[in-house]
Amino acid sequence: MANEISHAMPSDKEFQLFQQLIESKLGIFLPPQKKALLSNRLWKRLAACNMKGFEEYYRYIQSPQGKGELSLALELITTNETYFFREQKHFDYLRDDILPKLKPGNNFRVWSAAASTGEEPYSIAMLLADRCQNTWELLCSDVNRKVIEQAKVGIYPEMRIKNIPPEYLRRFCRKGVGPQEGNARVIADLRQAVQFFTLNLHEDFPDLGKFDLVFLRNVLIYFENENKTKILERIAATLKPDGILFVGHSESLHGISDRFSQLRPAVYKLTQR
Ligand SMILES: C[S@@+](CC[C@H](N)C(=O)[O-])C[C@H]1O[C@@H](n2cnc3c(N)ncnc32)[C@H](O)[C@@H]1O
């Protein structure tokens, strides 16, 4: 049974149903070339739910009984690739330009808005714990509840912590023993310094207060321009007047939003209206 489904591809019509559903719930646009991705990520769920095909599964996740399954399906669609100190230049800029110039007494507020399994916010937290003279707050969110749970736990295979500078590894991570052999965990002080929650960038945001920095990296690529513009409008509203936005180095706001001006590659500052 599982094998039969593993080879099944959605028809064009079925793919379009999922395409519309995913765009309406997450804002993520799946181009037709992603048909195989959709099939690879969902076929196990079709098998688990004893569904004969994608259309039946689609109807199920749209029904009131299928609400939990819908969340699972949407979590499987998100791509969560990330690593510690990804796009190092952003961290160099934060350490060498932003933090040394902070006005004394201001509470420094940072939001990692598509944080995945926590490598990005913990990289920021390490830097802040090491270099920030001011009090600071770090908020960390993602639409995917599962990755946020993983981020909260803060346990990573040793393979995945290689990019952490040795001094930060000594200060902020502990090697696992016994059943945790081969893993490392971010220390409790740092885990507790980060506020984790789920948030869908495609929906209105709750009141989060204003931020000095927002990290919105490697997530805009999944949205079409119209949704990008709306998300950036909402992000602009969360920034302090001189707030800064980091996006991924393969992402650009050119022609997408007039709320920001570029400071350097993948770094933008809010423009005043
Ligand atoms: C490729 S990861 C990027 C992680 C990290 N920012 C980095 O650059 O390493 C993209 C993340 O965006 C999240 N995401 C996708 N759509 C989202 C949405 N509508 N709202 C919030 N997060 C979303 C995914 O769950 C995923 O964890």
PDB file of N, CA and C in Angstrom, residues 1 9 11 52 94 97 122 124 128 143 146 171 197 245 253 268:
ATOM      1  N   MET A   1       0.846  -1.220   0.000  1.00  0.00           N
ATOM      2  CA  MET A   1       0.000   0.000   0.000  1.00  0.00           C
ATOM      3  C   MET A   1       0.873   1.259   0.000  1.00  0.00           C
ATOM      4  N   MET A   9       1.937  10.314  -8.134  1.00  0.00           N
ATOM      5  CA  MET A   9       2.129  11.762  -8.290  1.00  0.00           C
ATOM      6  C   MET A   9       0.749  12.393  -8.329  1.00  0.00           C
ATOM      7  N   SER A  11      -2.209  14.506  -9.822  1.00  0.00           N
ATOM      8  CA  SER A  11      -2.534  14.975 -11.181  1.00  0.00           C
ATOM      9  C   SER A  11      -2.378  16.501 -11.183  1.00  0.00           C
ATOM     10  N   LYS A  52      -6.658   7.012  -0.595  1.00  0.00           N
ATOM     11  CA  LYS A  52      -6.334   6.381  -1.884  1.00  0.00           C
ATOM     12  C   LYS A  52      -5.579   7.328  -2.804  1.00  0.00           C
ATOM     13  N   LEU A  94      26.762  42.808  12.887  1.00  0.00           N
ATOM     14  CA  LEU A  94      26.129  42.993  14.194  1.00  0.00           C
ATOM     15  C   LEU A  94      27.204  43.233  15.270  1.00  0.00           C
ATOM     16  N   ASP A  97      29.636  46.618  13.938  1.00  0.00           N
ATOM     17  CA  ASP A  97      29.051  47.931  13.627  1.00  0.00           C
ATOM     18  C   ASP A  97      27.870  48.281  14.509  1.00  0.00           C
ATOM     19  N   TYR A 122      19.900  31.192  18.255  1.00  0.00           N
ATOM     20  CA  TYR A 122      20.969  30.916  19.229  1.00  0.00           C
ATOM     21  C   TYR A 122      22.294  31.555  18.794  1.00  0.00           C
ATOM     22  N   ILE A 124      22.496  34.409  17.290  1.00  0.00           N
ATOM     23  CA  ILE A 124      22.316  35.814  17.710  1.00  0.00           C
ATOM     24  C   ILE A 124      22.481  35.914  19.221  1.00  0.00           C
ATOM     25  N   LEU A 128      24.960  38.274  21.424  1.00  0.00           N
ATOM     26  CA  LEU A 128      24.425  39.281  22.346  1.00  0.00           C
ATOM     27  C   LEU A 128      24.953  39.036  23.762  1.00  0.00           C
ATOM     28  N   VAL A 143       6.364  29.463  11.660  1.00  0.00           N
ATOM     29  CA  VAL A 143       4.992  28.958  11.500  1.00  0.00           C
ATOM     30  C   VAL A 143       4.903  27.484  11.910  1.00  0.00           C
ATOM     31  N   LYS A 146       6.549  22.298  15.143  1.00  0.00           N
ATOM     32  CA  LYS A 146       7.533  21.252  15.438  1.00  0.00           C
ATOM     33  C   LYS A 146       8.953  21.822  15.542  1.00  0.00           C
ATOM     34  N   ARG A 171      31.617  28.247  25.980  1.00  0.00           N
ATOM     35  CA  ARG A 171      30.785  29.039  26.901  1.00  0.00           C
ATOM     36  C   ARG A 171      29.313  28.662  26.862  1.00  0.00           C
ATOM     37  N   PHE A 197       7.868  31.198  20.061  1.00  0.00           N
ATOM     38  CA  PHE A 197       6.429  31.107  19.814  1.00  0.00           C
ATOM     39  C   PHE A 197       6.178  30.832  18.320  1.00  0.00           C
ATOM     40  N   LEU A 245      16.652  45.516   9.063  1.00  0.00           N
ATOM     41  CA  LEU A 245      16.124  44.227   8.618  1.00  0.00           C
ATOM     42  C   LEU A 245      17.218  43.436   7.901  1.00  0.00           C
ATOM     43  N   LEU A 253      14.964  43.168  -1.865  1.00  0.00           N
ATOM     44  CA  LEU A 253      13.684  43.870  -1.717  1.00  0.00           C
ATOM     45  C   LEU A 253      13.421  44.786  -2.908  1.00  0.00           C
ATOM     46  N   TYR A 268      18.957  45.999   5.385  1.00  0.00           N
ATOM     47  CA  TYR A 268      18.138  47.163   5.028  1.00  0.00           C
ATOM     48  C   TYR A 268      17.772  47.955   6.270  1.00  0.00           C
TER      49      TYR A 268
END
